[in-house]
Coordinates of C-alpha atoms (C1' of nucleotides) in Angstrom, one line a residue:
Chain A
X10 CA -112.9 133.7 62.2
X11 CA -112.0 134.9 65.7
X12 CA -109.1 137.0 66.9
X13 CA -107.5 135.2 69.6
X14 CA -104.2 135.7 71.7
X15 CA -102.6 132.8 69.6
X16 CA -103.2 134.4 66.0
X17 CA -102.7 137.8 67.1
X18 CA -99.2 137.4 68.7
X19 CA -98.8 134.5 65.4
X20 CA -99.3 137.2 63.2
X21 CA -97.3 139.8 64.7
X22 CA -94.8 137.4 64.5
X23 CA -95.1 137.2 60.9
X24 CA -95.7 140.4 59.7
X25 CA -92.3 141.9 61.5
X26 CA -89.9 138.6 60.4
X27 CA -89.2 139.3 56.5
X28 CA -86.9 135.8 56.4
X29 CA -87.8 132.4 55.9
X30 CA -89.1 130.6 59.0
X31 CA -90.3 127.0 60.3
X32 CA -93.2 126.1 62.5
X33 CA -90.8 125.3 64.8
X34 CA -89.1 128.2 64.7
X35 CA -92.3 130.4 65.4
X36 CA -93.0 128.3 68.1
X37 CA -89.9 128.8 69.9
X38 CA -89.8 132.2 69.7
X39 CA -93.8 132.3 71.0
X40 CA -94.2 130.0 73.7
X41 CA -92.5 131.6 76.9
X42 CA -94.2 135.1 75.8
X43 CA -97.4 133.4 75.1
X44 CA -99.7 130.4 75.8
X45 CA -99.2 128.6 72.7
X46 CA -99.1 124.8 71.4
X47 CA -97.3 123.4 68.5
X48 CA -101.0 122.2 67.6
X49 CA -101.9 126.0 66.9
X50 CA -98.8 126.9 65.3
X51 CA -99.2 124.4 62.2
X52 CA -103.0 124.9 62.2
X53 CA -102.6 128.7 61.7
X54 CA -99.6 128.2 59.3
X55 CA -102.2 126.5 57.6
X56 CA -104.7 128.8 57.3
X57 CA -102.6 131.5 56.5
X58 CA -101.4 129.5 53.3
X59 CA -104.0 128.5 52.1
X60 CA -105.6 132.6 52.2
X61 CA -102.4 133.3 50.3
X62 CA -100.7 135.2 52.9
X63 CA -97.5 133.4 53.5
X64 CA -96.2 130.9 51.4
X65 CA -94.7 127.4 52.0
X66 CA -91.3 126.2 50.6
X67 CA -89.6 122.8 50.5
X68 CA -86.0 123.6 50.5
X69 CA -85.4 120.2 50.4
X70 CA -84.6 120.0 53.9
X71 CA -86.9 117.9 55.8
X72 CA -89.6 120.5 57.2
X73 CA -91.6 123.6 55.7
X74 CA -90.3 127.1 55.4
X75 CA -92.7 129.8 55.1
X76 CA -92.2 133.4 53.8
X77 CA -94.5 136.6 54.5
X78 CA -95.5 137.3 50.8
X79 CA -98.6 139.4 51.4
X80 CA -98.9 142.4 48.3
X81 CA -95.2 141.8 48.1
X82 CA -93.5 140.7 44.5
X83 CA -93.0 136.6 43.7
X84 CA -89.1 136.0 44.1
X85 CA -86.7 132.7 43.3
X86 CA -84.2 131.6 45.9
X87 CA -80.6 130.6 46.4
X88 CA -80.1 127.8 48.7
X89 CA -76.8 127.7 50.8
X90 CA -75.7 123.9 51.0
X91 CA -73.2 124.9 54.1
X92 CA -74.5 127.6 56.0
X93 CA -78.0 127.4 55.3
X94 CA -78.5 131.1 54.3
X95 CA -81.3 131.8 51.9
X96 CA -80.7 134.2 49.4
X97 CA -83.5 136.2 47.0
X98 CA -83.7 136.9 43.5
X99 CA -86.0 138.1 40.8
X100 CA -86.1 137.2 37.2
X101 CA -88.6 138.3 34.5
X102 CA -86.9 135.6 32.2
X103 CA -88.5 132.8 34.6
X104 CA -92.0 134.1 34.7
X105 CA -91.6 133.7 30.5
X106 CA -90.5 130.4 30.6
X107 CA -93.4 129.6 32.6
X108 CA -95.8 131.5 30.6
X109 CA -94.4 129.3 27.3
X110 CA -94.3 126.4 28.8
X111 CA -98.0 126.7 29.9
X112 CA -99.1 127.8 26.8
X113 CA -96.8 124.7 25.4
X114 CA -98.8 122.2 26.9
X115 CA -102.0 123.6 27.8
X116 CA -101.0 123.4 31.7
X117 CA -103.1 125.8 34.2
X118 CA -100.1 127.3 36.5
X119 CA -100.5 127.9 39.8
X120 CA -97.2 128.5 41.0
X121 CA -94.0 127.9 40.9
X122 CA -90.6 127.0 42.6
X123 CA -87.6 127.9 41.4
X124 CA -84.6 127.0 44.0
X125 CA -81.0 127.0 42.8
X126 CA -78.6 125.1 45.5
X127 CA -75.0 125.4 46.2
X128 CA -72.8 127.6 48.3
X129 CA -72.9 131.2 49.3
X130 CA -69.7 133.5 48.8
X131 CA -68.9 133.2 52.4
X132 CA -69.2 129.5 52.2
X133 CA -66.6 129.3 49.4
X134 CA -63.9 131.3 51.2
X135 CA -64.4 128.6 53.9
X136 CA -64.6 125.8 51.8
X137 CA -61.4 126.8 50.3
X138 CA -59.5 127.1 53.6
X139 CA -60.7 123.7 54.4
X140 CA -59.1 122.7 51.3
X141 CA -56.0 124.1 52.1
X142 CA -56.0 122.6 55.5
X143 CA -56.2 119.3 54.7
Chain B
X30 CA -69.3 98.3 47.8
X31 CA -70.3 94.9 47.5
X32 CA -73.1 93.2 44.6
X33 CA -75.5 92.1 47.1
X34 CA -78.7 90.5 45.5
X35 CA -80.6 93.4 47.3
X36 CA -78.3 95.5 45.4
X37 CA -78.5 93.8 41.8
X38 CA -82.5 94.0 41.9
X39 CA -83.0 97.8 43.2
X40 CA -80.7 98.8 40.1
X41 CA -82.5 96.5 37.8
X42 CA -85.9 98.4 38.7
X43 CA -84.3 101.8 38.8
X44 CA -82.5 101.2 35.4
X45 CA -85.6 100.1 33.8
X46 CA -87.8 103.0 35.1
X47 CA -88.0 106.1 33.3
X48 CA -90.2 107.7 35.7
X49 CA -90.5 109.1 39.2
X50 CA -90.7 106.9 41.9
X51 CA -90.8 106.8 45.7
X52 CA -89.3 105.1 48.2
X53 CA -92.1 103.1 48.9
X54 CA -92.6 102.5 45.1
X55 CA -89.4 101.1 44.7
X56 CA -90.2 98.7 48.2
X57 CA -93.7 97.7 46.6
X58 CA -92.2 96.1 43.5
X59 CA -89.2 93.9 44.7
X60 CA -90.4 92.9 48.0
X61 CA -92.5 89.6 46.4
X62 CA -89.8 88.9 44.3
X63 CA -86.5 89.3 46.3
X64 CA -85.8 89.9 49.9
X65 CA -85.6 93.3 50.5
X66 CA -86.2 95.2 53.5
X67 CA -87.5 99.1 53.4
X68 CA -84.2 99.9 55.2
X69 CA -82.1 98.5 52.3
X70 CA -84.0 100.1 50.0
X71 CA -83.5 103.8 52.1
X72 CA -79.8 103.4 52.5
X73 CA -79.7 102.3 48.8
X74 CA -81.5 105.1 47.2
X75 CA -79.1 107.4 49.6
X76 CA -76.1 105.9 48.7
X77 CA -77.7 106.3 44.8
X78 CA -78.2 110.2 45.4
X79 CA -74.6 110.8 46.5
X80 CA -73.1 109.4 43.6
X81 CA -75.5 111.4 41.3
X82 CA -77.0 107.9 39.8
X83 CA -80.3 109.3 41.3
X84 CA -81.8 112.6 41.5
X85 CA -84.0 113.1 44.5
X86 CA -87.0 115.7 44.2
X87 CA -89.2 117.3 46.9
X88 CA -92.9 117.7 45.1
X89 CA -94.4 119.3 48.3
X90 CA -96.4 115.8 49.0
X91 CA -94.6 114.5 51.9
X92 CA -92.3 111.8 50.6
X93 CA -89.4 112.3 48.6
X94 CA -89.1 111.2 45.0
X95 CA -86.2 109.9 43.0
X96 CA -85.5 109.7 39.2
X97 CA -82.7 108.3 36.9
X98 CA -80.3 110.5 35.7
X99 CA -76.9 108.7 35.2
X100 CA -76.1 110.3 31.4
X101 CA -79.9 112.2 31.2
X102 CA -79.9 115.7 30.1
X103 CA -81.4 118.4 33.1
X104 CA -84.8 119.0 32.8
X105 CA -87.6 120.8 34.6
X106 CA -90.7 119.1 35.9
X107 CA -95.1 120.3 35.9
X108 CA -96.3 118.9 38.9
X109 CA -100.5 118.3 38.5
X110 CA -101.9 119.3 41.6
X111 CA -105.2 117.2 41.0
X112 CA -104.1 113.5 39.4
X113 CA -100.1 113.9 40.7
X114 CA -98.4 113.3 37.5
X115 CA -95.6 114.8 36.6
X116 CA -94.2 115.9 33.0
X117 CA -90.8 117.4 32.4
X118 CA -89.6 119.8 29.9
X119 CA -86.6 121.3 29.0
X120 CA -85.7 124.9 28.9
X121 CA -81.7 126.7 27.5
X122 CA -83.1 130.1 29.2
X123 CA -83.5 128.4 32.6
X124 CA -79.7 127.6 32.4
X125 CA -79.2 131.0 31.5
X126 CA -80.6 132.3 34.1
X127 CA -79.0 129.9 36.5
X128 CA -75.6 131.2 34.9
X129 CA -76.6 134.7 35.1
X130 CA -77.3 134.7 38.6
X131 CA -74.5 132.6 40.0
X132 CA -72.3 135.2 38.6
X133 CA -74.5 138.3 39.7
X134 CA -73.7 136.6 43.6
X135 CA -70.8 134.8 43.3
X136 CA -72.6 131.9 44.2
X137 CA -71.1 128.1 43.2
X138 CA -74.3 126.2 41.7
X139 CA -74.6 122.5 42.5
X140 CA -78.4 121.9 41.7
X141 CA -81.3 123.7 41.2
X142 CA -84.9 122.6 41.0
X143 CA -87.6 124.4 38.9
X144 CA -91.3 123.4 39.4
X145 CA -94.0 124.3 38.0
X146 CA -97.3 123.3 40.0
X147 CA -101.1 123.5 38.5
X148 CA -103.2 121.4 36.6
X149 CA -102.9 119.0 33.3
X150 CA -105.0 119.7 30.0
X151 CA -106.6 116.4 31.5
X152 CA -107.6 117.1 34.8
X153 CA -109.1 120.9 34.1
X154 CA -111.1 118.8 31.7
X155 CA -112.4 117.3 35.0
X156 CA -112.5 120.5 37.0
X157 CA -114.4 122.0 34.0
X158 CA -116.9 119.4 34.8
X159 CA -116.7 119.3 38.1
X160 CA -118.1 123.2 37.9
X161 CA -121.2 122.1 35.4
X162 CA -122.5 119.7 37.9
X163 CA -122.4 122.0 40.9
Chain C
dA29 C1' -61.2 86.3 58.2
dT30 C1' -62.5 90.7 57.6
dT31 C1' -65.2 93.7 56.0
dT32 C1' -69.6 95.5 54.5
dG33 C1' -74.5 95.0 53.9
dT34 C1' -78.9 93.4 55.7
dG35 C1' -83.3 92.8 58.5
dC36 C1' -85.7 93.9 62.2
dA37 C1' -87.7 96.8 65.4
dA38 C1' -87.5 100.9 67.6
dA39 C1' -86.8 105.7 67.3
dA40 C1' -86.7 110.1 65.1
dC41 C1' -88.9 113.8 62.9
dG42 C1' -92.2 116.9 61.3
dT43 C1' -97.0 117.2 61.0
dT44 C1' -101.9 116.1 61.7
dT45 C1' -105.9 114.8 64.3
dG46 C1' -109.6 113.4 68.0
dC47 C1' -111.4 115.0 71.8
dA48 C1' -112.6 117.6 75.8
dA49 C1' -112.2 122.1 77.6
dG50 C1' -111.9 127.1 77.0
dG51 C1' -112.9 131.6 75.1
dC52 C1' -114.6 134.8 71.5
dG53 C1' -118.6 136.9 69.2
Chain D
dC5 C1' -125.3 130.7 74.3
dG6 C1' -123.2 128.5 70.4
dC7 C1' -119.6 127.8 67.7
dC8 C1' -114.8 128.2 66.8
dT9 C1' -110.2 127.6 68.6
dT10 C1' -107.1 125.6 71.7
dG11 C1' -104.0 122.2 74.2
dC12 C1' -102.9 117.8 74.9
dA13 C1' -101.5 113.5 73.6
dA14 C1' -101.8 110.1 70.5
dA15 C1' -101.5 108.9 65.7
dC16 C1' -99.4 109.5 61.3
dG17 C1' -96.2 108.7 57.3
dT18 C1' -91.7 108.8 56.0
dT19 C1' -87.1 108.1 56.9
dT20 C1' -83.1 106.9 59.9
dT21 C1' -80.7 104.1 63.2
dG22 C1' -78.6 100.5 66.6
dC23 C1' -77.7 96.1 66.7
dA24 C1' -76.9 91.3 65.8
dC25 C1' -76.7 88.3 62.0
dA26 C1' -75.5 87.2 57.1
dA27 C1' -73.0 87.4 53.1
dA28 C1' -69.5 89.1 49.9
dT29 C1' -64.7 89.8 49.1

DNA sequence: ATTTGTGCAAAACGTTTGCAAGGCG
DNA sequence: CGCCTTGCAAACGTTTTGCACAAAT
């Protein structure tokens, strides 16, 4: 495994951007400070999934979103339908239900997603001043 | 909204399947028997999805996947990461926790999606095997 | 007759890949 | 030096779209 420019300024990247990203979005923010190709980007994604050191979510929005989740605790999200924003929460309910339902059917977990979708308190107060507008 | 034939055979086959289905899936099986083009199918299976006939799901494989749910009760899915298939279950304490949580953030719930990824009793059968012949 | 829906092909989109060239160990 | 990584461009698979034609109301 070698340490070039790409990874290093990738992972620097990464380590300092605790929200949710895209491969595009790393790119953009990388390519006029460093020689970089979209090529490179996904591939070290990649490899940085599959060793467990950022995760990959579907938010059910068309492309990946990735998440820093090295030695940091597992987390469900909330979904903004309007603005996009991606909230976090924890629940030691959920990791039961999975536990039970594993146990259940004699399924071997390896994770698990756990989005809830919908609108943001901001989002309301807008969605309610449309309302009125009409 | 007019009955087209294209219609009256895509609701036939949706109707009549209980399980998850792509796209494509959906393309494969009318295409011999009616005329039907994949774009009908697309704008169909949108047009489905808006008016909550159809549930759409994102399994982390690339396509998107669409189930009945016109009267169904809510349920959560295990996605088998080695064979693909995919069994549901029900759980109250997910909606509880759904509840719980919208409140906690003032945050209006339209959907949420709760996945649990790993492997069937089946396929670690296979995987158990797999690891004796190595 | 007036919509609205359809098929086709092309385009869009995010992502992956083959290959030759470059750079780390 | 050898092998791994990179960039480029092309390929990929899925989904969307523009447009002219067809069909339902």
């Amino acid at each position: 495994m070698k340490f070039t420019k790409q990874r290093e300024a990738l992972a620097k990247k990464i380590f300092s951007t605790r929200s949710h990203f895209s491969a595009q979005d790393i790119y953009e923010s990388l390519k006029d400070r460093v020689q970089i190709s979209r090529a490179t980007v996904y591939r070290t994604l990649n490899l940085l999934v599959e060793n467990h050191i950022i995760e990959e979510h579907d938010f059910g929005r068309g492309k990946k979103f990735y998440e820093f989740i090295l030695g940091l605790e597992s987390h469900n999200h909330l979904i903004c339908l309007r603005c996009g924003k991606i909230e976090e929460f924890k629940s030691d309910l959920i990791e039961k239900v999975v536990d039970e339902i594993a146990r259940e059917r004699n399924f071997k977990v390896s994770r698990y997603s756990f989005n809830v979708y919908g609108y943001c308190s901001e989002c309301q107060k807008e969605l309610f001043k449309d309302e009125k507008r009409k």
